[in-house]
Amino acid sequence: MKVLFLLALVVLVVVNGLPVSVNQRKTYHGYKIYRLSLDTQQQLDYLVSMNDALQRNEMTEEVEFLTDTSLLSPDFKTPISVMVSPGQEAAFLKAMKAEAIRNEVALADLEKYLEEERYISPEDQRTVDNSGMTWTAYHRYETIERYVQTLAANYPDLVTLTTLGKSYEGRNLYLLKIGKPRADGAVKPAVWMDSQIHAREWIAAATVTYMVNKMVTGYATDATSRRMLDQIDWYVLPVINVDGYEYTHTNQRLWRKTRRVNPFSQYIGADPNRNYDHKWMVRGADQNPSSEIYAGAYPLSEFENVLVTDAVLQHKSQIKTLLTFHSAAEMWLLPWGYDSSVPDDFEDLRQMGLRATAALKALYGVSYRVGSSTQLLGAAAGATDDWGKSKGMIKYSATVELRDQGYGFTLPPSQIIASGEETFAAINVVAQIVYDEYGPTLPSN
Ligand SMILES: [Zn+2]
C-alpha cells in the first residue's frame, strides 16, 4: 500500500487534542504549506486514503489537509493545501513524487505567516466606534464582543443585542437582531446567519461581522443596506464556538473543535458541526474523541449547540432562511448532509444558491459550487443546515463555505473586505428571494 509507504517513513507524534496549558502556543516553525494540483482520479484516491490514514494515526498535527478534506472531490481545478511539518517533509515529498502529484510551496514558514496574521497595526486600531474592531485584521473575541455591544448602543433603532448564555468555558454568546421595525408593528420575514462554529475558520466571523456592519452603518446612505433592513430582520450569531476560537488565538491556530473536557478521555472537545440532534452519528461523524469529527458523547452535548438551537427555535416562525458560515471550500451546501437524498423542495434551495453565488462571483470572480452537502463533500450528519431544515423547519437552509483561494483556513486578513463584499452581494440576493416569496409581513399567529 502506498499509504503505508508514507506512514512507514514517519515518526508518530501523538499530540493532537492533548490538553495544552494556557498560553502555551503551538508553534509552526519551518512548517510549510504545499499546494497540490491533481490530474487523475488515482491521485485523488491516493490523497483521500492518505488523509484517512493521517486522521486514523493521529498525525494531523504533522501533515494536515487545510483545504476541507472533503474538498477532495473530482474537481481537478481546485488546488489542495496541505500543511507539512519539517520532520515529515521528506516523506511527504517522496510520496508526492511517487504519485506524480504536482506540488509547490505556497507558504515557506507557517509560523512567520501566523506572526504577521496576529499583528494588528496602529492603522488597524483606528476604528470608527472605539471598539477596536476592523476588517483588516482578525480580532480576539473580546474585540468582537465590544464591537457588537457598541453597535447596539450606537444604533438602538436598528440593532437589538441579546445574551444567549455562556459557553462551556463561561464566555457569553450574543445574538444580534438587525432590522428596521415596521411602523405598524407587523412581523417581517427573517434570515438567520451564524458563523465560527469551527474555531480555525477565522474568515467566517470576519465576513459576517463585516456584512452586519455594512448593513447597519450603511442604512442611512446606501439603498441596498436600507432595503435589506427595511424588508428583512436578520438574526446574527457571530461566534458560536467562542472557546475554540480563543484557543486558536492563544494556543493552536488550527484547532477546530469545542473545548469541552471529555470524561474518560485525554482528548478535548467535539466537532460542534456534528453535534446537532438530527440524524446524529448516522454518517460522516465519529464516536472517538480523538477524531476531528467527533460528534460528542450525545446529541447536543455541547453547550454552544444548545444555545443555537434554543435561539433558532424561539424565532422559528419568523426565520425563512438559515445560513451557517464556514471556510474554506467556496461552496454553497444544501441538505441533506446525513444521506445523499435531497429534500422535496431541493430545486428551490438550489436556485437560491445559484442566484446568490452568481451575484458573489460577479464581484471578484470567485466561483462557488452549489449542491447537496453529501453529494459535493461527503456525508456529515449532525450539521447545522440539516438541523435547520428538519428541526428548525426553515425552508432555505445552507452551509456557506467561504474563500479558500489556496490558503485553506489561513486566508490572509487582506482578503477580509473582499470576502465581506462578495458575500454581502450573495445575502442581498437571499434577502430578495425571501421577500419575494414570503411578502413584507408574516401572518400573525
Ligand atoms: Zn467548517
Coordinates of C-alpha atoms and ligand atoms in Angstrom, one line a residue:
M1 CA 0.0 0.0 0.0
K2 CA 1.3 3.4 -0.9
V3 CA -0.3 4.9 2.1
L4 CA 1.6 2.6 4.3
F5 CA 4.7 3.6 2.4
L6 CA 4.3 7.1 3.6
L7 CA 3.5 6.2 7.1
A8 CA 6.3 3.8 7.4
L9 CA 8.7 6.7 6.9
V10 CA 7.3 8.9 9.5
V11 CA 7.7 9.1 13.3
L12 CA 4.4 9.0 15.1
V13 CA 3.9 12.1 17.2
V14 CA 0.7 11.9 19.2
V15 CA -0.1 15.4 20.4
N16 CA -3.3 16.2 18.6
G17 CA -6.0 17.2 21.0
L18 CA -4.0 16.7 24.1
P19 CA -4.5 19.4 26.7
V20 CA -2.0 22.2 26.3
S21 CA -1.7 24.5 29.2
V22 CA -3.0 28.0 28.8
N23 CA -0.9 30.4 26.7
Q24 CA 1.4 27.6 25.6
R25 CA 1.1 28.4 21.9
K26 CA 1.8 25.7 19.5
T27 CA 4.4 27.0 17.1
Y28 CA 4.8 26.1 13.4
H29 CA 8.4 27.0 12.8
G30 CA 9.5 25.5 9.5
Y31 CA 6.1 24.1 8.7
K32 CA 5.3 24.6 5.1
I33 CA 2.0 24.8 3.2
Y34 CA 2.1 23.0 -0.1
R35 CA -0.4 23.5 -2.8
L36 CA -1.2 20.4 -4.8
S37 CA -2.6 20.1 -8.3
L38 CA -4.2 16.9 -9.4
D39 CA -4.6 15.4 -12.8
T40 CA -6.1 11.9 -12.3
Q41 CA -8.7 10.1 -10.2
Q42 CA -5.9 7.8 -9.0
Q43 CA -4.1 10.8 -7.4
L44 CA -7.3 11.9 -5.8
D45 CA -8.0 8.4 -4.4
Y46 CA -4.4 8.4 -3.1
L47 CA -4.9 11.7 -1.2
V48 CA -8.2 10.6 0.2
S49 CA -6.7 7.4 1.6
M50 CA -3.6 9.4 2.8
N51 CA -5.9 11.8 4.7
D52 CA -7.8 8.9 6.2
A53 CA -4.5 7.3 7.4
L54 CA -3.3 10.6 8.9
Q55 CA -6.5 11.0 10.9
R56 CA -6.6 7.4 12.0
N57 CA -3.0 7.6 13.1
E58 CA -3.5 11.0 14.8
M59 CA -0.8 12.6 12.7
T60 CA -2.7 15.6 11.6
E61 CA -0.5 17.8 13.7
E62 CA 2.3 16.9 11.3
V63 CA 0.6 16.6 8.0
E64 CA -2.8 18.2 7.6
F65 CA -5.1 18.9 4.7
L66 CA -6.0 22.6 5.1
T67 CA -8.4 22.6 2.3
D68 CA -11.5 20.9 3.7
T69 CA -10.6 17.2 3.3
S70 CA -13.9 16.5 1.7
L71 CA -12.9 19.0 -1.0
L72 CA -11.1 16.2 -2.4
S73 CA -13.8 15.7 -4.9
P74 CA -13.1 15.0 -8.6
D75 CA -12.8 18.7 -9.4
F76 CA -9.2 18.9 -10.5
K77 CA -9.3 22.6 -10.9
T78 CA -9.3 23.2 -7.2
P79 CA -5.8 23.3 -5.6
I80 CA -5.4 21.5 -2.4
S81 CA -3.5 23.0 0.5
V82 CA -1.6 20.7 2.9
M83 CA 0.4 21.7 6.0
V84 CA 3.6 19.7 6.3
S85 CA 5.9 19.7 9.4
P86 CA 9.7 19.8 8.8
G87 CA 10.0 16.3 10.2
Q88 CA 7.6 14.9 7.6
E89 CA 8.6 16.9 4.6
A90 CA 11.0 14.4 3.0
A91 CA 8.5 11.6 3.4
F92 CA 5.7 13.7 2.1
L93 CA 7.6 14.8 -1.0
K94 CA 8.7 11.3 -1.7
A95 CA 5.1 10.2 -1.7
M96 CA 4.1 13.1 -4.0
K97 CA 6.9 12.2 -6.4
A98 CA 5.8 8.5 -6.4
E99 CA 2.3 9.6 -7.3
A100 CA 3.4 12.3 -9.7
I101 CA 1.3 14.9 -7.9
R102 CA 2.3 18.4 -8.9
N103 CA 3.2 20.5 -5.9
E104 CA 4.5 23.9 -5.0
V105 CA 5.3 25.7 -1.7
A106 CA 2.6 28.2 -1.1
L107 CA 3.9 29.3 2.3
A108 CA 7.5 28.7 3.3
D109 CA 7.2 29.2 7.0
L110 CA 3.8 29.0 8.6
E111 CA 4.9 30.4 11.9
K112 CA 6.2 33.6 10.3
Y113 CA 3.0 34.0 8.4
L114 CA 0.9 33.5 11.6
E115 CA 3.0 36.1 13.4
E116 CA 2.1 38.6 10.7
E117 CA -1.5 37.4 10.9
R118 CA -1.6 38.1 14.6
Y119 CA -0.1 41.5 14.3
I120 CA -2.6 44.3 14.5
S121 CA -1.1 47.6 13.2
P122 CA -1.8 51.0 14.7
E123 CA -3.8 51.7 11.4
D124 CA -5.9 48.6 12.1
Q125 CA -6.8 50.0 15.5
R126 CA -8.1 53.3 14.2
T127 CA -11.8 52.3 14.2
V128 CA -14.9 54.4 13.8
D129 CA -16.5 53.3 17.0
N130 CA -13.7 52.8 19.6
S131 CA -14.5 49.1 19.9
G132 CA -11.2 48.2 18.2
M133 CA -13.0 46.3 15.5
T134 CA -11.7 46.5 12.0
W135 CA -11.8 44.3 8.9
T136 CA -8.1 44.5 8.0
A137 CA -7.1 42.1 10.8
Y138 CA -8.5 39.1 12.7
H139 CA -9.5 40.0 16.2
R140 CA -9.8 38.3 19.5
Y141 CA -13.3 37.5 20.9
E142 CA -13.2 40.4 23.4
T143 CA -13.0 42.8 20.5
I144 CA -15.9 41.2 18.6
E145 CA -17.8 41.3 21.9
R146 CA -17.1 45.0 22.4
Y147 CA -18.0 45.7 18.7
V148 CA -21.5 44.1 18.9
Q149 CA -22.2 45.9 22.2
T150 CA -21.0 49.2 20.7
L151 CA -23.1 48.7 17.5
A152 CA -26.2 48.0 19.5
A153 CA -25.6 51.1 21.7
N154 CA -25.0 53.3 18.6
Y155 CA -27.9 52.1 16.5
P156 CA -30.7 51.3 19.0
D157 CA -33.4 51.7 16.3
L158 CA -31.8 49.0 14.1
V159 CA -29.9 46.6 16.4
T160 CA -31.0 44.6 19.5
L161 CA -28.4 42.6 21.3
T162 CA -29.3 39.5 23.4
T163 CA -27.0 37.4 25.5
L164 CA -28.0 33.8 24.8
G165 CA -26.0 32.3 27.6
K166 CA -22.5 31.0 28.3
S167 CA -20.1 28.7 26.5
Y168 CA -18.5 25.7 28.3
E169 CA -15.6 27.9 29.5
G170 CA -18.0 30.7 30.5
R171 CA -17.9 33.2 27.7
N172 CA -21.1 35.0 26.6
L173 CA -22.7 34.1 23.3
Y174 CA -24.5 37.0 21.6
L175 CA -27.4 37.2 19.2
L176 CA -27.9 40.4 17.2
K177 CA -31.3 41.2 15.8
I178 CA -30.9 43.7 13.0
G179 CA -33.7 45.4 11.1
K180 CA -35.9 48.4 10.9
P181 CA -39.1 47.6 12.8
R182 CA -42.2 48.3 10.8
A183 CA -44.3 51.3 11.8
D184 CA -47.4 49.0 12.0
G185 CA -45.6 46.6 14.3
A186 CA -46.2 43.6 11.9
V187 CA -43.6 40.8 11.8
K188 CA -41.2 40.7 8.8
P189 CA -39.6 37.5 7.4
A190 CA -36.2 36.9 8.8
V191 CA -32.8 35.4 7.9
W192 CA -30.6 33.6 10.4
M193 CA -26.8 33.8 10.0
D194 CA -24.3 32.2 12.3
S195 CA -20.6 31.7 12.0
Q196 CA -17.4 30.4 13.6
I197 CA -18.8 27.0 14.7
H198 CA -15.4 25.7 13.6
A199 CA -12.7 27.5 15.6
R200 CA -10.0 27.9 13.0
E201 CA -12.2 29.2 10.1
W202 CA -11.5 32.8 11.0
I203 CA -12.8 34.3 7.8
A204 CA -16.3 33.2 8.8
A205 CA -16.9 35.6 11.7
A206 CA -14.8 38.3 10.0
T207 CA -17.1 38.2 6.9
V208 CA -20.3 38.0 8.9
T209 CA -19.4 41.0 11.1
Y210 CA -18.3 42.9 8.0
M211 CA -21.8 42.3 6.5
V212 CA -23.5 43.3 9.7
N213 CA -21.5 46.5 9.8
K214 CA -22.3 47.3 6.2
M215 CA -26.0 46.8 6.6
V216 CA -26.3 48.9 9.9
T217 CA -23.8 51.7 9.2
G218 CA -25.0 51.9 5.6
Y219 CA -28.7 52.2 6.4
A220 CA -28.8 56.0 6.2
T221 CA -26.9 56.3 3.0
D222 CA -26.9 53.1 1.0
A223 CA -30.1 52.0 -0.8
T224 CA -29.2 48.3 -0.7
S225 CA -28.5 48.2 3.0
R226 CA -31.7 50.2 3.7
R227 CA -33.8 47.8 1.7
M228 CA -32.2 44.8 3.4
L229 CA -33.1 46.1 6.8
D230 CA -36.5 47.5 5.9
Q231 CA -37.7 44.3 4.3
I232 CA -36.0 41.6 6.4
D233 CA -35.0 41.0 10.0
W234 CA -31.6 39.4 10.5
Y235 CA -30.7 37.2 13.4
V236 CA -26.9 37.0 13.6
L237 CA -24.8 34.9 16.0
P238 CA -21.2 36.0 15.0
V239 CA -19.2 33.5 17.0
I240 CA -20.6 30.1 18.1
N241 CA -17.5 28.2 19.2
V242 CA -16.1 31.0 21.3
D243 CA -13.9 28.8 23.4
G244 CA -12.3 27.1 20.4
Y245 CA -11.9 30.5 18.7
E246 CA -10.0 31.9 21.6
Y247 CA -7.9 28.8 21.7
T248 CA -6.9 29.3 18.1
H249 CA -5.6 32.7 19.1
T250 CA -3.8 31.7 22.3
N251 CA -2.6 28.1 21.7
Q252 CA -3.3 26.3 18.5
R253 CA -4.2 28.3 15.3
L254 CA -5.6 25.2 13.6
W255 CA -7.9 24.0 16.4
R256 CA -11.3 23.0 15.0
K257 CA -13.5 21.6 17.8
T258 CA -15.1 22.9 21.0
R259 CA -13.0 22.9 24.3
R260 CA -15.2 20.7 26.4
V261 CA -13.4 18.2 28.6
N262 CA -14.5 14.7 27.6
P263 CA -14.9 12.4 30.6
F264 CA -12.6 9.3 30.5
S265 CA -10.7 10.8 27.6
Q266 CA -7.5 12.8 27.3
Y267 CA -8.9 14.5 24.1
I268 CA -10.7 17.8 24.3
G269 CA -13.8 18.9 22.6
A270 CA -16.2 17.7 19.9
D271 CA -17.0 18.8 16.4
P272 CA -20.0 21.1 17.0
N273 CA -21.0 20.7 13.4
R274 CA -21.6 17.0 14.0
N275 CA -23.4 17.6 17.3
Y276 CA -26.9 18.7 16.3
D277 CA -29.8 16.4 17.1
H278 CA -31.0 15.4 13.6
K279 CA -29.8 12.1 12.3
W280 CA -26.9 12.4 14.8
M281 CA -24.0 10.0 14.0
V282 CA -25.8 8.5 11.1
R283 CA -22.9 9.0 8.7
G284 CA -19.7 11.1 8.4
A285 CA -19.2 11.5 12.1
D286 CA -17.1 9.7 14.7
Q287 CA -17.5 8.4 18.2
N288 CA -13.8 8.5 19.0
P289 CA -13.0 11.7 21.0
S290 CA -9.6 11.9 19.2
S291 CA -11.3 12.4 15.9
E292 CA -11.6 15.8 14.2
I293 CA -15.3 14.9 13.5
Y294 CA -16.1 13.5 17.0
A295 CA -19.8 14.1 17.2
G296 CA -19.9 14.5 21.0
A297 CA -21.0 12.0 23.7
Y298 CA -24.6 12.5 22.8
P299 CA -26.7 14.9 20.5
L300 CA -26.5 18.5 21.7
S301 CA -23.8 17.6 24.3
E302 CA -22.0 20.9 23.5
F303 CA -23.3 24.0 25.4
E304 CA -22.9 26.2 22.4
N305 CA -25.1 23.9 20.2
V306 CA -27.9 24.1 22.8
L307 CA -27.8 27.9 22.8
V308 CA -28.0 27.9 18.9
T309 CA -31.0 25.6 18.8
D310 CA -32.8 27.4 21.6
A311 CA -32.4 30.7 19.8
V312 CA -33.4 29.4 16.4
L313 CA -36.5 27.6 17.8
Q314 CA -37.5 30.7 19.6
H315 CA -37.8 32.6 16.3
K316 CA -38.7 29.6 14.2
S317 CA -41.9 31.0 12.7
Q318 CA -40.1 34.1 11.5
I319 CA -36.9 32.6 10.1
K320 CA -37.2 31.6 6.5
T321 CA -33.5 31.1 5.7
L322 CA -30.6 29.8 7.8
L323 CA -27.1 30.4 6.6
T324 CA -24.2 29.0 8.6
F325 CA -20.8 30.3 7.5
H326 CA -17.6 28.2 7.3
S327 CA -14.4 28.1 5.3
A328 CA -12.6 27.2 3.1
A329 CA -14.2 25.5 0.2
E330 CA -16.1 28.1 -1.9
M331 CA -19.3 26.1 -1.9
W332 CA -23.0 26.7 -1.1
L333 CA -24.0 23.4 0.5
L334 CA -27.6 22.2 0.9
P335 CA -29.3 19.4 2.9
W336 CA -29.1 16.6 3.3
G337 CA -25.7 16.0 4.8
Y338 CA -26.6 12.7 6.5
D339 CA -27.5 11.0 3.3
S340 CA -27.3 11.5 -0.4
S341 CA -31.0 12.1 -0.7
V342 CA -32.3 15.6 -1.1
P343 CA -35.5 17.3 0.3
D344 CA -38.6 17.6 -1.9
D345 CA -38.1 21.3 -2.4
F346 CA -34.4 20.9 -3.2
E347 CA -34.7 22.7 -6.5
D348 CA -35.9 25.9 -4.7
L349 CA -32.9 25.7 -2.4
R350 CA -30.6 25.1 -5.3
Q351 CA -31.9 28.1 -7.3
M352 CA -31.3 30.4 -4.3
G353 CA -27.8 29.1 -4.1
L354 CA -27.1 29.5 -7.8
R355 CA -28.5 33.1 -7.8
A356 CA -26.7 34.1 -4.6
T357 CA -23.3 32.7 -5.8
A358 CA -23.7 34.2 -9.2
A359 CA -24.0 37.6 -7.6
L360 CA -21.0 36.8 -5.4
K361 CA -18.9 35.7 -8.4
A362 CA -19.9 38.9 -10.4
L363 CA -17.8 41.0 -7.9
Y364 CA -14.3 39.4 -7.9
G365 CA -14.8 36.2 -10.0
V366 CA -14.7 33.8 -7.1
S367 CA -16.6 30.7 -8.2
Y368 CA -18.7 28.7 -5.8
R369 CA -20.2 25.3 -6.4
V370 CA -23.8 24.7 -5.3
G371 CA -25.2 21.3 -4.3
S372 CA -26.1 18.8 -1.6
S373 CA -23.5 18.5 1.1
T374 CA -23.3 14.8 0.8
Q375 CA -23.0 14.9 -3.0
L376 CA -20.4 17.6 -3.0
L377 CA -18.4 16.9 0.1
G378 CA -19.4 13.5 1.5
A379 CA -21.8 12.8 4.4
A380 CA -21.6 14.8 7.6
A381 CA -24.6 14.0 9.9
G382 CA -25.5 16.3 12.7
A383 CA -24.6 19.6 10.9
T384 CA -26.3 22.9 11.2
D385 CA -28.0 23.0 7.8
D386 CA -29.7 19.6 8.2
W387 CA -30.9 20.6 11.7
G388 CA -32.2 23.9 10.4
K389 CA -34.1 22.3 7.6
S390 CA -35.6 19.5 9.8
K391 CA -36.0 20.5 13.4
G392 CA -36.0 24.3 12.7
M393 CA -38.4 23.7 9.8
I394 CA -36.6 26.5 7.9
K395 CA -37.2 26.1 4.2
Y396 CA -33.9 27.6 3.0
S397 CA -31.0 26.1 5.0
A398 CA -27.5 26.2 3.7
T399 CA -23.8 25.9 4.8
V400 CA -21.7 28.6 3.1
E401 CA -18.1 27.6 2.7
L402 CA -16.2 30.9 2.2
R403 CA -13.0 31.7 0.3
D404 CA -10.2 29.3 0.1
Q405 CA -8.1 30.8 -2.7
G406 CA -5.4 28.2 -2.0
Y407 CA -4.9 29.4 1.6
G408 CA -7.2 27.0 3.4
F409 CA -8.1 28.2 6.9
T410 CA -5.4 30.8 7.0
L411 CA -6.8 33.2 4.5
P412 CA -4.8 36.5 4.7
P413 CA -6.6 39.3 6.5
S414 CA -6.1 41.4 3.5
Q415 CA -8.9 39.4 1.9
I416 CA -11.5 40.0 4.6
I417 CA -13.1 43.0 2.9
A418 CA -13.3 41.3 -0.5
S419 CA -14.9 38.3 1.2
G420 CA -17.3 40.6 3.0
E421 CA -18.2 42.5 -0.1
E422 CA -18.8 39.5 -2.3
T423 CA -20.7 37.6 0.4
F424 CA -22.8 40.7 1.0
A425 CA -23.8 40.5 -2.7
A426 CA -24.9 36.9 -2.1
I427 CA -27.0 37.7 1.0
N428 CA -28.6 40.6 -0.8
V429 CA -30.0 38.1 -3.3
V430 CA -31.1 35.9 -0.4
A431 CA -33.0 38.8 1.1
Q432 CA -34.7 39.5 -2.2
I433 CA -35.8 35.9 -2.7
V434 CA -37.1 35.7 0.9
Y435 CA -39.0 38.9 0.5
D436 CA -40.5 37.9 -2.9
E437 CA -41.6 34.5 -1.6
Y438 CA -42.9 35.5 1.9
G439 CA -44.0 39.1 1.3
P440 CA -43.5 42.1 3.5
T441 CA -45.2 40.7 6.6
L442 CA -45.9 37.3 8.0
P443 CA -49.4 36.3 9.2
S444 CA -49.7 36.7 12.9
N445 CA -50.5 33.6 14.8
Ligands
ZN1 ZN -16.2 24.3 9.0

